[in-house]
PDB file of C-alpha atoms in Angstrom:
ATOM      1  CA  UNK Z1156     -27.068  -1.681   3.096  1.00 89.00           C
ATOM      2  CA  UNK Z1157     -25.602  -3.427   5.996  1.00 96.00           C
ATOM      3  CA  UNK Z1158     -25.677  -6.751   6.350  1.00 98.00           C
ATOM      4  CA  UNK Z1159     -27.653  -8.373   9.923  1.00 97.00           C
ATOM      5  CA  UNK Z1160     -24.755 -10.642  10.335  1.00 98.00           C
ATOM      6  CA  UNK Z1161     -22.152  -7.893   9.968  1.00 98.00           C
ATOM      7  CA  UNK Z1162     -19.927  -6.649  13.064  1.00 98.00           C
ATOM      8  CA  UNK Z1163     -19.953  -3.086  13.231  1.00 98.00           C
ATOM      9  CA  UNK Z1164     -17.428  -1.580  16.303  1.00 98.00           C
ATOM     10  CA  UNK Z1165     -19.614   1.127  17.931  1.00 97.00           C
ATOM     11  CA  UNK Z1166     -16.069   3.978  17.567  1.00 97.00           C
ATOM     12  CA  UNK Z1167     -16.382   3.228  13.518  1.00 98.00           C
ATOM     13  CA  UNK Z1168     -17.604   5.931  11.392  1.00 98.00           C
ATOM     14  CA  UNK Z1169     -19.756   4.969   8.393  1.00 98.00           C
ATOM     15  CA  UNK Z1170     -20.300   7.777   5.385  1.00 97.00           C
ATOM     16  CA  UNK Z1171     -23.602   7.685   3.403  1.00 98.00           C
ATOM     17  CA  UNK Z1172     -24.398   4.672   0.880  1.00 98.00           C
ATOM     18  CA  UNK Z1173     -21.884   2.304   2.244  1.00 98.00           C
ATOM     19  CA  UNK Z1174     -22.787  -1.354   1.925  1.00 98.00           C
ATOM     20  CA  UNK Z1175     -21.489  -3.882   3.807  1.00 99.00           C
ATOM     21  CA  UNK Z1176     -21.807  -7.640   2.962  1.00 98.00           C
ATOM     22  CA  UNK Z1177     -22.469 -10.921   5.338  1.00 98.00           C
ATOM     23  CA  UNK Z1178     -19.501 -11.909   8.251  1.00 98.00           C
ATOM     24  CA  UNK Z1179     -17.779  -8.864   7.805  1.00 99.00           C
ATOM     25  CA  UNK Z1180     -15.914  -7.517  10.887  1.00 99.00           C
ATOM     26  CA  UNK Z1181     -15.426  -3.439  11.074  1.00 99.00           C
ATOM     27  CA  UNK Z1182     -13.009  -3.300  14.318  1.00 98.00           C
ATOM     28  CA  UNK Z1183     -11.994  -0.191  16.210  1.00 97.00           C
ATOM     29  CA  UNK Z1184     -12.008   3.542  15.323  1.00 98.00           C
ATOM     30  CA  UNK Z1185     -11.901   2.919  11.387  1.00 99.00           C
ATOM     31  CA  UNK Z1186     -13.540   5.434   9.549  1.00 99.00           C
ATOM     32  CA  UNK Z1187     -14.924   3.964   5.780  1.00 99.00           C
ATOM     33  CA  UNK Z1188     -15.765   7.226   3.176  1.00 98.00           C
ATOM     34  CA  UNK Z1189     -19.648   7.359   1.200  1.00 98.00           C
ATOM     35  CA  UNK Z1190     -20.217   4.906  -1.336  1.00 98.00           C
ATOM     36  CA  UNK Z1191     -17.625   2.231  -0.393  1.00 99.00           C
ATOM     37  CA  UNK Z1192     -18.248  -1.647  -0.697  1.00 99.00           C
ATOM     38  CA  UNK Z1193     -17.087  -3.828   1.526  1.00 99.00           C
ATOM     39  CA  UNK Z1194     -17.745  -7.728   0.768  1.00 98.00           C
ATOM     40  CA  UNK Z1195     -18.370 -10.558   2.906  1.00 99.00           C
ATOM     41  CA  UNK Z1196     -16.082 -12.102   5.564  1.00 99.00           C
ATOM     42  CA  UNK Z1197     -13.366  -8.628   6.124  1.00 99.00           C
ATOM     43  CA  UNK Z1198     -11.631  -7.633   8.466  1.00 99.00           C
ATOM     44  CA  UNK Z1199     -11.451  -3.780   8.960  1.00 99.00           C
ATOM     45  CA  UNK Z1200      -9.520  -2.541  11.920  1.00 98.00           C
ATOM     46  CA  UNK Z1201      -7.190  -0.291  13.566  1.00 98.00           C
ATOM     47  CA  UNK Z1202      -6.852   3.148  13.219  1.00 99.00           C
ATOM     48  CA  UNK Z1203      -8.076   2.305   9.192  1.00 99.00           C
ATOM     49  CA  UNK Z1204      -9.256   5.547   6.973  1.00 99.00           C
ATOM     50  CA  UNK Z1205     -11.009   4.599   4.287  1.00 99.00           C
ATOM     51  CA  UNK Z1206     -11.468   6.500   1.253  1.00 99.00           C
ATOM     52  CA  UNK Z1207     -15.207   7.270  -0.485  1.00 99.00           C
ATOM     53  CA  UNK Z1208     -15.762   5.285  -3.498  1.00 99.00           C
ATOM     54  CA  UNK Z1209     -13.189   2.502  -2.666  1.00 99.00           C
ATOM     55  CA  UNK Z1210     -14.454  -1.598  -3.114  1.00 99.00           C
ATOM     56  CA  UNK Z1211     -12.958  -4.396  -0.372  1.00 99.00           C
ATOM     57  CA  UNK Z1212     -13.763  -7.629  -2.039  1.00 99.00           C
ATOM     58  CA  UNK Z1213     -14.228 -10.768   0.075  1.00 99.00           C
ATOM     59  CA  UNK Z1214     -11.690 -11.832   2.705  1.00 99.00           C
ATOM     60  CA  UNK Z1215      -9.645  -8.870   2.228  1.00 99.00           C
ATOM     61  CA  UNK Z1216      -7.804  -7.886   6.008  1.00 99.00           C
ATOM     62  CA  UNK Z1217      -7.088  -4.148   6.182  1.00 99.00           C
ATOM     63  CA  UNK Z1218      -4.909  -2.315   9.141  1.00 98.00           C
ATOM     64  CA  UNK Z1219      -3.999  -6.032  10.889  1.00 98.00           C
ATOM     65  CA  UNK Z1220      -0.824  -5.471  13.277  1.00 98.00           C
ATOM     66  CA  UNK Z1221       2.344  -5.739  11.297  1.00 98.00           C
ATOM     67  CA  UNK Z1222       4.472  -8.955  11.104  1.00 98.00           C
ATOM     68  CA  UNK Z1223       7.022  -7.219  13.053  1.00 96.00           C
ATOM     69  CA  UNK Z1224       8.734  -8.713  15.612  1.00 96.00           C
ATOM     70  CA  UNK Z1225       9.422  -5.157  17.459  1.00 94.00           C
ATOM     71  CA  UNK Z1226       5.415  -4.108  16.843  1.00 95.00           C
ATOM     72  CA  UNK Z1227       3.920  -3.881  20.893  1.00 94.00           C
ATOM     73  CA  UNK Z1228       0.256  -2.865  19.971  1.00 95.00           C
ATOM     74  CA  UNK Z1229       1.272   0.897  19.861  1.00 96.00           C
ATOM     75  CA  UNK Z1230      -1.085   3.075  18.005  1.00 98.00           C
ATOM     76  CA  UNK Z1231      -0.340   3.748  13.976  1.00 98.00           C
ATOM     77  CA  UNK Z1232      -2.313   4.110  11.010  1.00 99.00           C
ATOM     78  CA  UNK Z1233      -3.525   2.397   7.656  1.00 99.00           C
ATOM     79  CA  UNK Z1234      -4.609   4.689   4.885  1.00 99.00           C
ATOM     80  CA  UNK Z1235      -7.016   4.249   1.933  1.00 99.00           C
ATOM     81  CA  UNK Z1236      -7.340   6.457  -0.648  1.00 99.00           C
ATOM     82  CA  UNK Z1237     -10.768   7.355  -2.849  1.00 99.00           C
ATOM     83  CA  UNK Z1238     -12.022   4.674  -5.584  1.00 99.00           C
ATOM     84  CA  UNK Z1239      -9.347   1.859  -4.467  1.00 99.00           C
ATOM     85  CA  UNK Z1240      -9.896  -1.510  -5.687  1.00 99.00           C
ATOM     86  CA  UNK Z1241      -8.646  -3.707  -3.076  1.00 99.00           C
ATOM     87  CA  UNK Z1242      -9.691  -7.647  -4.412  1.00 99.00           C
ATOM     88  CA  UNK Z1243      -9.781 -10.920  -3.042  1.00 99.00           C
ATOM     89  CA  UNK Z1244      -8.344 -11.808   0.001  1.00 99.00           C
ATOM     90  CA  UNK Z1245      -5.506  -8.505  -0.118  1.00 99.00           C
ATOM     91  CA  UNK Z1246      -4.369  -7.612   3.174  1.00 99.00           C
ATOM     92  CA  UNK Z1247      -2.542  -4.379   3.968  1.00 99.00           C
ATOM     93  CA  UNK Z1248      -0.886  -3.739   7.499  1.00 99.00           C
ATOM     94  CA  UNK Z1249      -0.564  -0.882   9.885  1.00 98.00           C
ATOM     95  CA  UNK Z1250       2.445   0.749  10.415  1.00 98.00           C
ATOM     96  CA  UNK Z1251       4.584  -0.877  12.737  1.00 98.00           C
ATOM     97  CA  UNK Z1252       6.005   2.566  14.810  1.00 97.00           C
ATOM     98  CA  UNK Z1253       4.227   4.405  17.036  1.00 98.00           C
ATOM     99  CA  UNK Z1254       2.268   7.433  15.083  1.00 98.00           C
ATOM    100  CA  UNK Z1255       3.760   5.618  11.134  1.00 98.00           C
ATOM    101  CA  UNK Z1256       1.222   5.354   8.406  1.00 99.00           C
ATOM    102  CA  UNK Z1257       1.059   2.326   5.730  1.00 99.00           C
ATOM    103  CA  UNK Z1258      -0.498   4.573   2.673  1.00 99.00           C
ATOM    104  CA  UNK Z1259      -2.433   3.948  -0.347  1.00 99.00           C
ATOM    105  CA  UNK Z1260      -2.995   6.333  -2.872  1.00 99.00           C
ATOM    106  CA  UNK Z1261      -6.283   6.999  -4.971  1.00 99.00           C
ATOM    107  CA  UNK Z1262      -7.351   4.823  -7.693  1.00 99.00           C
ATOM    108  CA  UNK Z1263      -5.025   2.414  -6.366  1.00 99.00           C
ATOM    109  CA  UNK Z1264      -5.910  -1.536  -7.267  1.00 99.00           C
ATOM    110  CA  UNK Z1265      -4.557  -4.253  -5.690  1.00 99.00           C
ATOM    111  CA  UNK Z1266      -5.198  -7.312  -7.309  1.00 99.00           C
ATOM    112  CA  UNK Z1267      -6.200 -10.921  -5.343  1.00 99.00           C
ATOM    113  CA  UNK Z1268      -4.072 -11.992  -2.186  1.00 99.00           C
ATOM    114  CA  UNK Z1269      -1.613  -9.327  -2.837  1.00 99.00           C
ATOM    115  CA  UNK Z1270       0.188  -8.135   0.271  1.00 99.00           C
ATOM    116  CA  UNK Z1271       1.087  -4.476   1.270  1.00 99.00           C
ATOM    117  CA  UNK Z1272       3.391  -4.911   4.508  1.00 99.00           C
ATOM    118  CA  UNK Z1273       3.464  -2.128   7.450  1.00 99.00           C
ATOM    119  CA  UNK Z1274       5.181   1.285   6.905  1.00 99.00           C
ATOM    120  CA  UNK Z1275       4.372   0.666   2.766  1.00 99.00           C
ATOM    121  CA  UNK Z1276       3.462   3.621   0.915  1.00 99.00           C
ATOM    122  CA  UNK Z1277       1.541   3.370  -2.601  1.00 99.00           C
ATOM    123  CA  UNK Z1278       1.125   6.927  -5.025  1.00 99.00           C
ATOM    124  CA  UNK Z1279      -1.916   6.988  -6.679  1.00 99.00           C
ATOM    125  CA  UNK Z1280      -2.768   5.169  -9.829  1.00 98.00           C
ATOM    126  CA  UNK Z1281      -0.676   2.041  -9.028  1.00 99.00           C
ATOM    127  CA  UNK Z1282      -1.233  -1.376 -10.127  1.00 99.00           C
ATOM    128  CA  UNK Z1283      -0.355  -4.342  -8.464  1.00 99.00           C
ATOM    129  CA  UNK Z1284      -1.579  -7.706 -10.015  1.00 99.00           C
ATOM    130  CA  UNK Z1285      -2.286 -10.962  -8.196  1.00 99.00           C
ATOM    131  CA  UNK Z1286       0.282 -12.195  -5.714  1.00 98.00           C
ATOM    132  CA  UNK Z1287       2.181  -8.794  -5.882  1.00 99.00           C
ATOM    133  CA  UNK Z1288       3.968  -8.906  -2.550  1.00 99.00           C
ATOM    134  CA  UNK Z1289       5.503  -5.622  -0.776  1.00 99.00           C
ATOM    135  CA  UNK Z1290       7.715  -5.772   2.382  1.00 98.00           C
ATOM    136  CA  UNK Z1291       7.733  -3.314   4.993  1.00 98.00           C
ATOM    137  CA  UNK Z1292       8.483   0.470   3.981  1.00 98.00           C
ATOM    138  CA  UNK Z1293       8.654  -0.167   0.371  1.00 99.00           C
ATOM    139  CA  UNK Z1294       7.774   3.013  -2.320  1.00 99.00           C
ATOM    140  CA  UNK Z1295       5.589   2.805  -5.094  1.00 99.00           C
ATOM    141  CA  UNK Z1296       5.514   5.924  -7.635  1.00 98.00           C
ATOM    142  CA  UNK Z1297       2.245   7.097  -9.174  1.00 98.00           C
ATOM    143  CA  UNK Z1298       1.262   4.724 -11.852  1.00 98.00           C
ATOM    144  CA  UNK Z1299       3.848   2.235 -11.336  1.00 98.00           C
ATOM    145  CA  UNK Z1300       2.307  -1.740 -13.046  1.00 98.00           C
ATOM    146  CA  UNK Z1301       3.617  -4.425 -11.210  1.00 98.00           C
ATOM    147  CA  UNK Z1302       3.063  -7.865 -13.046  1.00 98.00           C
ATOM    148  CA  UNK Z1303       1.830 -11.272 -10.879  1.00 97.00           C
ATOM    149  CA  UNK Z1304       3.627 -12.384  -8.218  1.00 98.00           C
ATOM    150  CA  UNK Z1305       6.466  -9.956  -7.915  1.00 97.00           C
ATOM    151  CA  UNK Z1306       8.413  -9.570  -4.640  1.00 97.00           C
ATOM    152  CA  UNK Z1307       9.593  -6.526  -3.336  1.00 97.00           C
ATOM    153  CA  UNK Z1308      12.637  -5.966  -0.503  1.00 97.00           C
ATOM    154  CA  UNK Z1309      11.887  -3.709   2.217  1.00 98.00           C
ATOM    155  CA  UNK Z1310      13.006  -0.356   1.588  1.00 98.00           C
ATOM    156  CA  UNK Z1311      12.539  -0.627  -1.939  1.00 98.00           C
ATOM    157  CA  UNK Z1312      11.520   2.196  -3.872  1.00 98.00           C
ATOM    158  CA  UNK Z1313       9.610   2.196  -7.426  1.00 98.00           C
ATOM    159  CA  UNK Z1314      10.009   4.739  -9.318  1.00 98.00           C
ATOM    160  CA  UNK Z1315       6.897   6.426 -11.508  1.00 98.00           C
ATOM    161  CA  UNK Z1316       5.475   4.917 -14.218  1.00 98.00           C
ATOM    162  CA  UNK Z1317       7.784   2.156 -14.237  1.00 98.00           C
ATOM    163  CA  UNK Z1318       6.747  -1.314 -15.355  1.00 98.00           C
ATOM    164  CA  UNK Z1319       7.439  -4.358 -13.730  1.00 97.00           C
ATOM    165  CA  UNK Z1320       7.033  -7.632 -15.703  1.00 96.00           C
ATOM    166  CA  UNK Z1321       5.853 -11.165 -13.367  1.00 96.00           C
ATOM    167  CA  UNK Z1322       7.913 -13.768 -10.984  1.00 96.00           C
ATOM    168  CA  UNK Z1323      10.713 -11.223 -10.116  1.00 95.00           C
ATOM    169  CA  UNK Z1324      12.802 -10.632  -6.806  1.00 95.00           C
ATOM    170  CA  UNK Z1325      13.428  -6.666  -6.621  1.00 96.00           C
ATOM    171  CA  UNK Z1326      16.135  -6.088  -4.525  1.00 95.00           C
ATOM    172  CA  UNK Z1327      17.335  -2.643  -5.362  1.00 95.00           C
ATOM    173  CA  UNK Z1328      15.179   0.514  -6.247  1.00 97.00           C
ATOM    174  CA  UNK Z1329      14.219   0.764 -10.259  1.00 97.00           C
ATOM    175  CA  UNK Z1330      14.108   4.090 -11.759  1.00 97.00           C
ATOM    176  CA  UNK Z1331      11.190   5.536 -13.329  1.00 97.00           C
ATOM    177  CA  UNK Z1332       9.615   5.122 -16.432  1.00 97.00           C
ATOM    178  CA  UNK Z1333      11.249   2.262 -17.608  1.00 96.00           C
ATOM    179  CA  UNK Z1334       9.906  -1.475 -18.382  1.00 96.00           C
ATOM    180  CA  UNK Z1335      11.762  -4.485 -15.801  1.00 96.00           C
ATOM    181  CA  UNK Z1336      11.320  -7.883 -17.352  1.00 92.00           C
ATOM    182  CA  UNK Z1337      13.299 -11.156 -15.848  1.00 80.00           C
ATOM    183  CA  UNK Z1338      16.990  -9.782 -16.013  1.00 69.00           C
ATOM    184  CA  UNK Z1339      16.986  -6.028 -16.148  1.00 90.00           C
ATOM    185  CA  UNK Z1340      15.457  -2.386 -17.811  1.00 94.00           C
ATOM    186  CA  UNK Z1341      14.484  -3.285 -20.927  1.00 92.00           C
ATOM    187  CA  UNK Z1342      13.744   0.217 -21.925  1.00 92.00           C
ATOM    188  CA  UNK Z1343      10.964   3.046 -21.074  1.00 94.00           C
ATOM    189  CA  UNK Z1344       7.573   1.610 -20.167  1.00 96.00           C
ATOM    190  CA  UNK Z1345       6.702   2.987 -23.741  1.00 94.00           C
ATOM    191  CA  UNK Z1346       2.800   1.582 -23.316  1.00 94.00           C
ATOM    192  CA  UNK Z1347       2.350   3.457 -19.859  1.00 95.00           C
ATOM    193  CA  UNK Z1348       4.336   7.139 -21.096  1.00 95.00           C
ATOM    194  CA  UNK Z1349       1.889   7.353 -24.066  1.00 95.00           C
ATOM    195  CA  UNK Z1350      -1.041   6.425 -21.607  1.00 95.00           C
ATOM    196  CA  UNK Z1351       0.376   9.169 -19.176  1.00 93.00           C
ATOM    197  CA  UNK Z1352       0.205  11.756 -21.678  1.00 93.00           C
ATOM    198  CA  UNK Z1353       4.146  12.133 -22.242  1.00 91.00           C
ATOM    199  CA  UNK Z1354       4.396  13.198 -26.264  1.00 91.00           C
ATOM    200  CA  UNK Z1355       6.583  11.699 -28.034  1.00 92.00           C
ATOM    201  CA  UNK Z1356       9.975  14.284 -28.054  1.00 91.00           C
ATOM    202  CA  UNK Z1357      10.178  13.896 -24.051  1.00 91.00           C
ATOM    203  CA  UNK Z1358       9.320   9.935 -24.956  1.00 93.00           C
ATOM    204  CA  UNK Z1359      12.692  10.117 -27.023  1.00 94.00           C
ATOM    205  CA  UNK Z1360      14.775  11.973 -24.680  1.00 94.00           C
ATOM    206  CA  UNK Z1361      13.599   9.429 -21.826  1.00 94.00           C
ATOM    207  CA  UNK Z1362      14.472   6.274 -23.965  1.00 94.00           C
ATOM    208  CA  UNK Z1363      18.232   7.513 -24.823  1.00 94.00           C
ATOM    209  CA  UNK Z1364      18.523   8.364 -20.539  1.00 95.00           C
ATOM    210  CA  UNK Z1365      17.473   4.493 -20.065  1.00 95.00           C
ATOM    211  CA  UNK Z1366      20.329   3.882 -22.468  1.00 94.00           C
ATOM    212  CA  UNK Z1367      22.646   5.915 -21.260  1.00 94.00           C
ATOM    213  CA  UNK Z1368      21.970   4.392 -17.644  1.00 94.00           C
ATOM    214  CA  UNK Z1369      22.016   1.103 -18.666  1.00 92.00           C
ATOM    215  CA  UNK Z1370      24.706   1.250 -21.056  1.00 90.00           C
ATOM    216  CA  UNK Z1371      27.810   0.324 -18.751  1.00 89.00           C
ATOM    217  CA  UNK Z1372      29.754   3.921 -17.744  1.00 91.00           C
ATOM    218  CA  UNK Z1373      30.057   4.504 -14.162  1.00 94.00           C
ATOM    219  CA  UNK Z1374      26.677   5.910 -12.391  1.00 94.00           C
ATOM    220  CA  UNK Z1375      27.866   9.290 -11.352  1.00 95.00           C
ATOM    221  CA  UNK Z1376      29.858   9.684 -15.386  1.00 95.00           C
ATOM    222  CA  UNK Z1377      25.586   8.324 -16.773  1.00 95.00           C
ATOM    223  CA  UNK Z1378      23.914  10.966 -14.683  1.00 96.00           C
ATOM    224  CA  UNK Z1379      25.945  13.843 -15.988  1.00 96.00           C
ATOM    225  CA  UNK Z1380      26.051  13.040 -19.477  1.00 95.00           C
ATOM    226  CA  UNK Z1381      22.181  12.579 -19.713  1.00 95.00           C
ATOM    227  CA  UNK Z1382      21.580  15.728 -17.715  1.00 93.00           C
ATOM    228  CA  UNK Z1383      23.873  17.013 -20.547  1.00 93.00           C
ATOM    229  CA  UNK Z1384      21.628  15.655 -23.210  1.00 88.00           C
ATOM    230  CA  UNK Z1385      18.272  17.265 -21.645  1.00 83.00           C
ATOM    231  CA  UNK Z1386      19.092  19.734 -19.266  1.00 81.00           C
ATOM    232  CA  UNK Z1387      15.533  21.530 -17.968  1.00 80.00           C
ATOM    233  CA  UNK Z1388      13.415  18.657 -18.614  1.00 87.00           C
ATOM    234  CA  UNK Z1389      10.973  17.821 -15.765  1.00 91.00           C
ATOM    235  CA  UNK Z1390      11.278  13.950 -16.566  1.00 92.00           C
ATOM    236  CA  UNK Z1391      15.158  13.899 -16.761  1.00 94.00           C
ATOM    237  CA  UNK Z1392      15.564  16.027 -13.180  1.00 94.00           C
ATOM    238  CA  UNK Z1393      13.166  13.928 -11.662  1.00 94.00           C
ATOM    239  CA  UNK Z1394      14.787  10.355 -12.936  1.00 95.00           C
ATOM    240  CA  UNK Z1395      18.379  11.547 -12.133  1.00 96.00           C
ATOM    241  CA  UNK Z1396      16.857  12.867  -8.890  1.00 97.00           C
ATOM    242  CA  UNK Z1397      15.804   9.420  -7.779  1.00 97.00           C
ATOM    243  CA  UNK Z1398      19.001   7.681  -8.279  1.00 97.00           C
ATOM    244  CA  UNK Z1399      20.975  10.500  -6.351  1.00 96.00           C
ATOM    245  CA  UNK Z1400      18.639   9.875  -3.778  1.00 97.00           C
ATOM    246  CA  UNK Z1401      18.964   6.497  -3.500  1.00 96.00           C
ATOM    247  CA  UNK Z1402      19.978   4.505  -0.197  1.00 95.00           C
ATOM    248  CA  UNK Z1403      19.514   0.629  -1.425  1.00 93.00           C
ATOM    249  CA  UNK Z1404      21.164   1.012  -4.765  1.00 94.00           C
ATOM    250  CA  UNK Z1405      19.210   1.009  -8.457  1.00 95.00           C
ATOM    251  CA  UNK Z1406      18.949  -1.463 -10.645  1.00 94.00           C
ATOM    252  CA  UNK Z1407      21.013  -0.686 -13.913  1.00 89.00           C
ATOM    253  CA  UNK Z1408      21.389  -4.113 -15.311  1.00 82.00           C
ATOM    254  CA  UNK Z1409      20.346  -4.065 -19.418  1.00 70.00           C
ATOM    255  CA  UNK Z1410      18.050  -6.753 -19.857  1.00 64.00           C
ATOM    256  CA  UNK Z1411      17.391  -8.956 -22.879  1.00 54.00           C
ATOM    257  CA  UNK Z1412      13.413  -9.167 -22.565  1.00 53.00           C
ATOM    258  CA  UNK Z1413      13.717 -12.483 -22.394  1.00 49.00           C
ATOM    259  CA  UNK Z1414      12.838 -14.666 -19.578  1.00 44.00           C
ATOM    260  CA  UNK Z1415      15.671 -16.645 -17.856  1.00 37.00           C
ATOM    261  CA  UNK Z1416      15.491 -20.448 -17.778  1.00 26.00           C
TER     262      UNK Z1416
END
């Protein structure tokens, strides 16, 4: 069902079943997937693909012009995945270079007025909670938490699975599968591994490589000795991968858990 007092742009494409609530605005060539929900007072625009399946909850902006300085109304993209979650009052940019994407996943939720900045680009599964704020071209790894009100640095990158607790400034890119809280890695995002299907040997072999990484030696000396410890393993390549690939610098500090007064 549409709504009478909804704004429909005559170059969007609507799929089967999708309902759209009162004083919502669909602008431009967007194209929404079957079975989405979009609530009242949106704002859908730009060259915006929607996923099927995927809820926009009132006052949520999707694929508004960057807040880029450099941005001159050249064409670029914003794309939803399927069965998204975006809530209250989100917005998500385009991409602020001709022909760039901002990207979400599928399954992705994005908790009230969070913020996903142009050029952003979101793997599936992710959570961000309320407030959740990501600059331009930041990286989010499939099923990657981040807690209220977190701030991330453009460029950023976030590795998989890797929890990040509430109220923090990331600056530098955070490896996967490990837990963030206040001052540093606290250890492996134990909760999300289990959750992920990760038994409990590779579980092991990822807590001692959060150890070893955090534990003080130089970065290139901690890379070698834990692909040492575990060579083969899918998990290891993959974490010592991201930090050899890094351009901003990872966060190694060992944090106590405990939040900083």
């Amino acid at each position: 069902m549409i709504h009478q007092t909804a704004i429909i742009d005559p170059q969007a494409e609507l799929g089967n079943g999708v309902a759209i609530a009162p004083y919502t605005v669909i602008e431009g060539p967007v194209s929404i997937g079957e079975n989405c929900r979009i609530g009242p007072h949106c704002h859908i625009t730009g060259h915006t693909t929607i996923g099927p399946g995927t809820s926009i909850h009132a006052g949520a902006v999707v694929g508004g012009e960057p807040q880029d300085y450099d941005y001159g109304g050249e064409r670029s993209y914003t794309v939803i995945g399927a069965d998204c979650h975006l809530r209250e009052y989100v917005t998500i940019h385009r991409g602020a270079t001709p022909e760039s994407t901002t990207s979400l996943g599928n399954n992705v939720m994005v908790m009230a007025f969070g913020h996903v900045a142009h050029n952003c680009c979101v793997a599936d599964n992710v959570v961000l909670v309320n407030g959740v704020s990501l600059a331009g071209h930041v990286e989010i790894g499939a099923r990657a938490f981040i807690s209220a009100r977190t701030q991330m640095h453009q460029f950023v990158r976030i590795g998989e699975l890797a929890m990040l607790g509430s109220d923090m400034h990331i600056r530098q890119d955070v490896v996967p599968y490990c837990m963030v809280i206040d001052d540093g890695i606290v250890g492996p995002n134990v909760v999300g591994l289990r959750r992920a299907g990760i038994d409990s040997d590779a579980r092991r072999v990822l807590k001692n490589a959060i150890h070893t990484f955090t534990g003080g030696r130089p970065q290139a000396e901690a890379l070698a000795a834990i692909e040492a410890e575990s060579p083969g393993l899918p998990a290891i390549e993959s974490f010592v991968a991201f930090v050899r690939s890094s351009k901003r610098g990872v966060l190694r500090s060992a944090g106590t858990g405990r939040r900083r007064i």
